[in-house]
Short mmCIF file of C-alpha atoms in Angstrom, two decimals:
data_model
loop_
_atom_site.label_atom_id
_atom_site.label_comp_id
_atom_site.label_asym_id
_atom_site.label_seq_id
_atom_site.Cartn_x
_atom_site.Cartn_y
_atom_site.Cartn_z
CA UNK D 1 48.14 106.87 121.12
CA UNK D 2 50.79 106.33 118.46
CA UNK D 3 53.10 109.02 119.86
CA UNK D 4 52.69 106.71 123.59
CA UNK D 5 53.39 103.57 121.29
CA UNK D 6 56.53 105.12 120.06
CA UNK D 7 57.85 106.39 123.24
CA UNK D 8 57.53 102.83 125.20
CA UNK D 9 59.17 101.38 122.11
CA UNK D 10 62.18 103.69 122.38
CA UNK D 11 62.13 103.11 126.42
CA UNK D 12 62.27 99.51 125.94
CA UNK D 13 65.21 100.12 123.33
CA UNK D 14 67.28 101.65 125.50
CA UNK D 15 66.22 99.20 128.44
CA UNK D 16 67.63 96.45 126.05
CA UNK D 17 70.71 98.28 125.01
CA UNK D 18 71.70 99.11 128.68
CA UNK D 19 71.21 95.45 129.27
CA UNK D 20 73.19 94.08 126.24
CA UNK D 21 76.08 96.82 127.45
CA UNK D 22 76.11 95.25 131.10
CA UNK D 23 76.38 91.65 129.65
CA UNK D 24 79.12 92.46 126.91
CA UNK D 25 80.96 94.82 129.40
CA UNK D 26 81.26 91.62 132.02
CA UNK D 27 81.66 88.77 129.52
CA UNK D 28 81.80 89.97 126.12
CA UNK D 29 80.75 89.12 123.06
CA UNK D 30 81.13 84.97 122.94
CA UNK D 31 80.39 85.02 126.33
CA UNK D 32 77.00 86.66 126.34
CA UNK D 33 73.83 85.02 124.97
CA UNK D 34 70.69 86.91 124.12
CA UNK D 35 69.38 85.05 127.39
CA UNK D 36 71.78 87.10 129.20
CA UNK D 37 70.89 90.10 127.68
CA UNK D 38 67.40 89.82 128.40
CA UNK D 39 67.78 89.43 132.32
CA UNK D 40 69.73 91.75 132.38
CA UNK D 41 67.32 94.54 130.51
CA UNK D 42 64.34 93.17 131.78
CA UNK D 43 62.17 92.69 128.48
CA UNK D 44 61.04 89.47 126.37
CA UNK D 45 62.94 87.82 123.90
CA UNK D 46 59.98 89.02 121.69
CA UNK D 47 60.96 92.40 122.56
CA UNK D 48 64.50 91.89 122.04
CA UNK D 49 63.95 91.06 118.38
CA UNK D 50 61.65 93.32 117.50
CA UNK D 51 64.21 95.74 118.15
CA UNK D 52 67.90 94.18 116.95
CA UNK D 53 67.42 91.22 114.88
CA UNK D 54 70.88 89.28 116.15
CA UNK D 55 73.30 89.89 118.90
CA UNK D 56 75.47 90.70 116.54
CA UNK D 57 72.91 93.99 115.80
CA UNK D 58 73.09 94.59 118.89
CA UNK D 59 76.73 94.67 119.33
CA UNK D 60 77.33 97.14 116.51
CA UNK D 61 74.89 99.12 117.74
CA UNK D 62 77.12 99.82 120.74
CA UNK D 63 79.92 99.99 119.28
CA UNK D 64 78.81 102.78 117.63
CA UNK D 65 78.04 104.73 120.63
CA UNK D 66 81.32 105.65 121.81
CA UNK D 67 81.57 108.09 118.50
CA UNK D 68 79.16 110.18 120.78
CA UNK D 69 82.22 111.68 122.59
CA UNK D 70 82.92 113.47 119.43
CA UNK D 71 79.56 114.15 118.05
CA UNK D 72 79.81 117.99 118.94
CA UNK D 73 83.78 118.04 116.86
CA UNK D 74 82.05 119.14 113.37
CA UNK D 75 80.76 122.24 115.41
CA UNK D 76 83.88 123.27 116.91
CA UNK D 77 85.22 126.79 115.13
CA UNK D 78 88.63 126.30 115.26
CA UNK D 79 89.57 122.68 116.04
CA UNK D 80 92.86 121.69 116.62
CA UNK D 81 95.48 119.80 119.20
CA UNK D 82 93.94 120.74 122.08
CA UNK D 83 90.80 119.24 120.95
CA UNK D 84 92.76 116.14 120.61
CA UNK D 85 93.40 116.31 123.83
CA UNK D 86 90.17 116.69 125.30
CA UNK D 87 88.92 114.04 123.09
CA UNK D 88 91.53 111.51 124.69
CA UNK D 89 89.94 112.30 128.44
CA UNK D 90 86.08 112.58 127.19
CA UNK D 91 86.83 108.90 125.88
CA UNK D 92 88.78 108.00 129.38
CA UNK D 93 85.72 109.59 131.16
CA UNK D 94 83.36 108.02 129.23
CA UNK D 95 84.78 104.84 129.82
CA UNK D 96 84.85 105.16 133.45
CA UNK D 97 81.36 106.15 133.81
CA UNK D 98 79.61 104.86 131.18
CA UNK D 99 78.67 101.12 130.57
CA UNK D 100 77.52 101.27 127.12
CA UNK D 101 81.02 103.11 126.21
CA UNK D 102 82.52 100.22 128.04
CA UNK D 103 80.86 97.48 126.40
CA UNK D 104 81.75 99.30 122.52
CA UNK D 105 84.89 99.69 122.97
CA UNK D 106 85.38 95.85 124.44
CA UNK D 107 83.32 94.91 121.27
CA UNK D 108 85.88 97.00 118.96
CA UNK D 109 88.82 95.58 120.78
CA UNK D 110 87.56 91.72 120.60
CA UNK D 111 88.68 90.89 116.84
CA UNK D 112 87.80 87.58 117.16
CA UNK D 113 84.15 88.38 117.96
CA UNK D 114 82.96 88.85 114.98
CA UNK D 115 83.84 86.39 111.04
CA UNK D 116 85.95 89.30 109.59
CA UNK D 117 87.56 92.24 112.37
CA UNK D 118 86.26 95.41 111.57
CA UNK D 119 88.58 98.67 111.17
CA UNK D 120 85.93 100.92 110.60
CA UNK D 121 85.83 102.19 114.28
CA UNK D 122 89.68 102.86 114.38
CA UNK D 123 89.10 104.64 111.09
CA UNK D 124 86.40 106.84 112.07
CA UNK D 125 88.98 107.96 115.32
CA UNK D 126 91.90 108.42 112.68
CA UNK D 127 89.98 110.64 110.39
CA UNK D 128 88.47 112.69 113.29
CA UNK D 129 92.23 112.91 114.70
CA UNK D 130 93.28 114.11 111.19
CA UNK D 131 90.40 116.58 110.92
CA UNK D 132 91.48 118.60 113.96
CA UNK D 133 95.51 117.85 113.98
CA UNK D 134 95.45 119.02 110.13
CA UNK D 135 94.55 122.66 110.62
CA UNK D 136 96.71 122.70 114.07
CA UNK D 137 99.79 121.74 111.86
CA UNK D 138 98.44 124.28 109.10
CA UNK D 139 98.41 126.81 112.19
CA UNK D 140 101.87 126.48 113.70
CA UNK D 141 100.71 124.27 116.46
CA UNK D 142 102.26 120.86 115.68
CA UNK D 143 105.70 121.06 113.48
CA UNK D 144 105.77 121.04 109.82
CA UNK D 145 107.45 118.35 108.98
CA UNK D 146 105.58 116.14 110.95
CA UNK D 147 103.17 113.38 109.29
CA UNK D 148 99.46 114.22 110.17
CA UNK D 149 98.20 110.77 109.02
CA UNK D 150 100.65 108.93 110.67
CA UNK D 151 100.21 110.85 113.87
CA UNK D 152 96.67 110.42 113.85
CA UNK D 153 97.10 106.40 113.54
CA UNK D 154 99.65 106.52 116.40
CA UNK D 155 97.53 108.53 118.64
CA UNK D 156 94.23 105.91 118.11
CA UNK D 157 96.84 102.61 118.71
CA UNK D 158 98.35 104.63 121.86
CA UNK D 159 95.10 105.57 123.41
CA UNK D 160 93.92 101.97 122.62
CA UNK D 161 96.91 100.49 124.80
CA UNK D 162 96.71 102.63 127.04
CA UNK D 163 93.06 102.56 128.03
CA UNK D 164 94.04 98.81 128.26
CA UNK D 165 96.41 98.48 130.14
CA UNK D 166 94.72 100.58 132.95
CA UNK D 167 91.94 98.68 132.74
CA UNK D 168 93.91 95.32 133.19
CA UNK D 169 96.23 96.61 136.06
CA UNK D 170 93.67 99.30 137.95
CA UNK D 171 90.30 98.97 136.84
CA UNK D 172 90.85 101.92 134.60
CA UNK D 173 91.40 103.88 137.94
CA UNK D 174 94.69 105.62 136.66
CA UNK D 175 93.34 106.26 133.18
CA UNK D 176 93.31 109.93 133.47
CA UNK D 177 96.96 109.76 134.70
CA UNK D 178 97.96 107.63 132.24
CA UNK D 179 96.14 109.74 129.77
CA UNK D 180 97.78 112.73 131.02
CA UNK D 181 101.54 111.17 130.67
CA UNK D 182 100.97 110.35 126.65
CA UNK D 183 100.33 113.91 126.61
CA UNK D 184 103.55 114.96 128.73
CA UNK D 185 105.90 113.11 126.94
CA UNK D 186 104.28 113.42 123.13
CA UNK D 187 103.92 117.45 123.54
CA UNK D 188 107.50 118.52 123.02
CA UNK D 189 108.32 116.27 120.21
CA UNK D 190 104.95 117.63 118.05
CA UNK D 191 104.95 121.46 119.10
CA UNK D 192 107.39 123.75 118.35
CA UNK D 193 109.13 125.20 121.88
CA UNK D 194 107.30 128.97 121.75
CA UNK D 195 103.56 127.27 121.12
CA UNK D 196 103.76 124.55 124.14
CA UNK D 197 102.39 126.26 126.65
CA UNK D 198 99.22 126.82 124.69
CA UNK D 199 98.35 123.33 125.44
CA UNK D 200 97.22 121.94 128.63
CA UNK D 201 97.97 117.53 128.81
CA UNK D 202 95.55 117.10 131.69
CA UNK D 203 92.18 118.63 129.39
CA UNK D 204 90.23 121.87 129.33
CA UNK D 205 86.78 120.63 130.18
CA UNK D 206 84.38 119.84 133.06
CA UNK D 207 84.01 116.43 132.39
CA UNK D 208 81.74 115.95 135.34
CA UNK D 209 81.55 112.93 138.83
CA UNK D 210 83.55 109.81 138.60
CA UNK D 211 83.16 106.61 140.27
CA UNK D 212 84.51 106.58 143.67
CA UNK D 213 88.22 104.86 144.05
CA UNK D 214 88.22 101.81 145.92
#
């Protein structure tokens, strides 16, 4: 009986954290009330706060979410540029198929959602940049002289604009293109010439459907 308890709890949840990522993906964070979130997940109000005690719970909460993409990093062997890479079009997948991505990353972006902007998002990308790009460099894959921490920063703001500005002017429809040109042109200014073709600007992995293009 407890165990049935539990698992309705954690169904309704997720019901309300699909339905809080709908509303903040369409109207964001000022522009969504708890009302709206619970038409859109289909629970109570009672429900709602039994859960996440403030909308503003509930925002972090999704925010949050898009660090999934790199959830399976600390297990990689050997990580390095190329994981990087595949990072950048995980992310640009995720937000083109997933809402709750969607809505995090609209929460991060917002700054004046929330009393006092919060940089611990960017951070967390930074470091997990740093993490892989610092044994590349130590590996002959990025040039010496180059400035790991200040790489890592540029690659988080660049994504950030990027992802952007594809999702102002195409619905996020060229993303992956887009994506795939950061990599183009940034490539032969970090890897030395005899290394470049180790690393592939489009992605290695099987990222799975996308939405149709209208």
């Amino acid at each position: 009986m407890a165990r049935a308890r539990q698992e309705r709890a954690e169904i309704t949840r997720q019901a309300i954290l699909d339905g809080a990522a709908a509303a903040f993906d369409q109207c964001g964070f000022e522009g969504t009330s708890l009302s709206d979130v619970v038409n859109h997940a289909g629970v109570t109000k009672g429900a709602l706060y039994f859960h996440f005690p403030s909308k503003e719970a509930l925002a972090r909460t999704l925010m949050d979410e898009q660090f999934q993409v790199s959830e399976d990093v600390p297990t990689i062997e050997n990580p390095g540029l190329q994981t990087v890479i595949d990072l950048t079009h995980q992310m640009a997948h995720g937000l083109r198929t997933d809402v709750r991505i969607r809505a995090g990353i609209r929460l991060v972006i917002e700054f004046g959602s929330f009393t006092h902007p919060d940089p611990i998002p960017y951070d967390t990308w930074i470091d997990t940049c740093r993490d892989c790009l610092t044994p590349a460099q130590e590996r002959g894959d990025i040039h010496p002289t180059l400035d790991i921490q200040a790489l890592s920063t540029l690659l988080v703001g660049a994504f950030t604009g990027i992802q952007v500005t594809s999702h102002v002017r195409t619905r996020r429809d060229d993303l992956h293109t887009r994506v795939t040109d950061l990599w183009n042109f940034l490539l032969p200014t970090l890897v030395p010439p005899h290394r470049r073709s180790l690393f592939h600007p489009t992605g290695t992995l099987q990222l799975g459907p996308e939405p149709p293009t209208d």
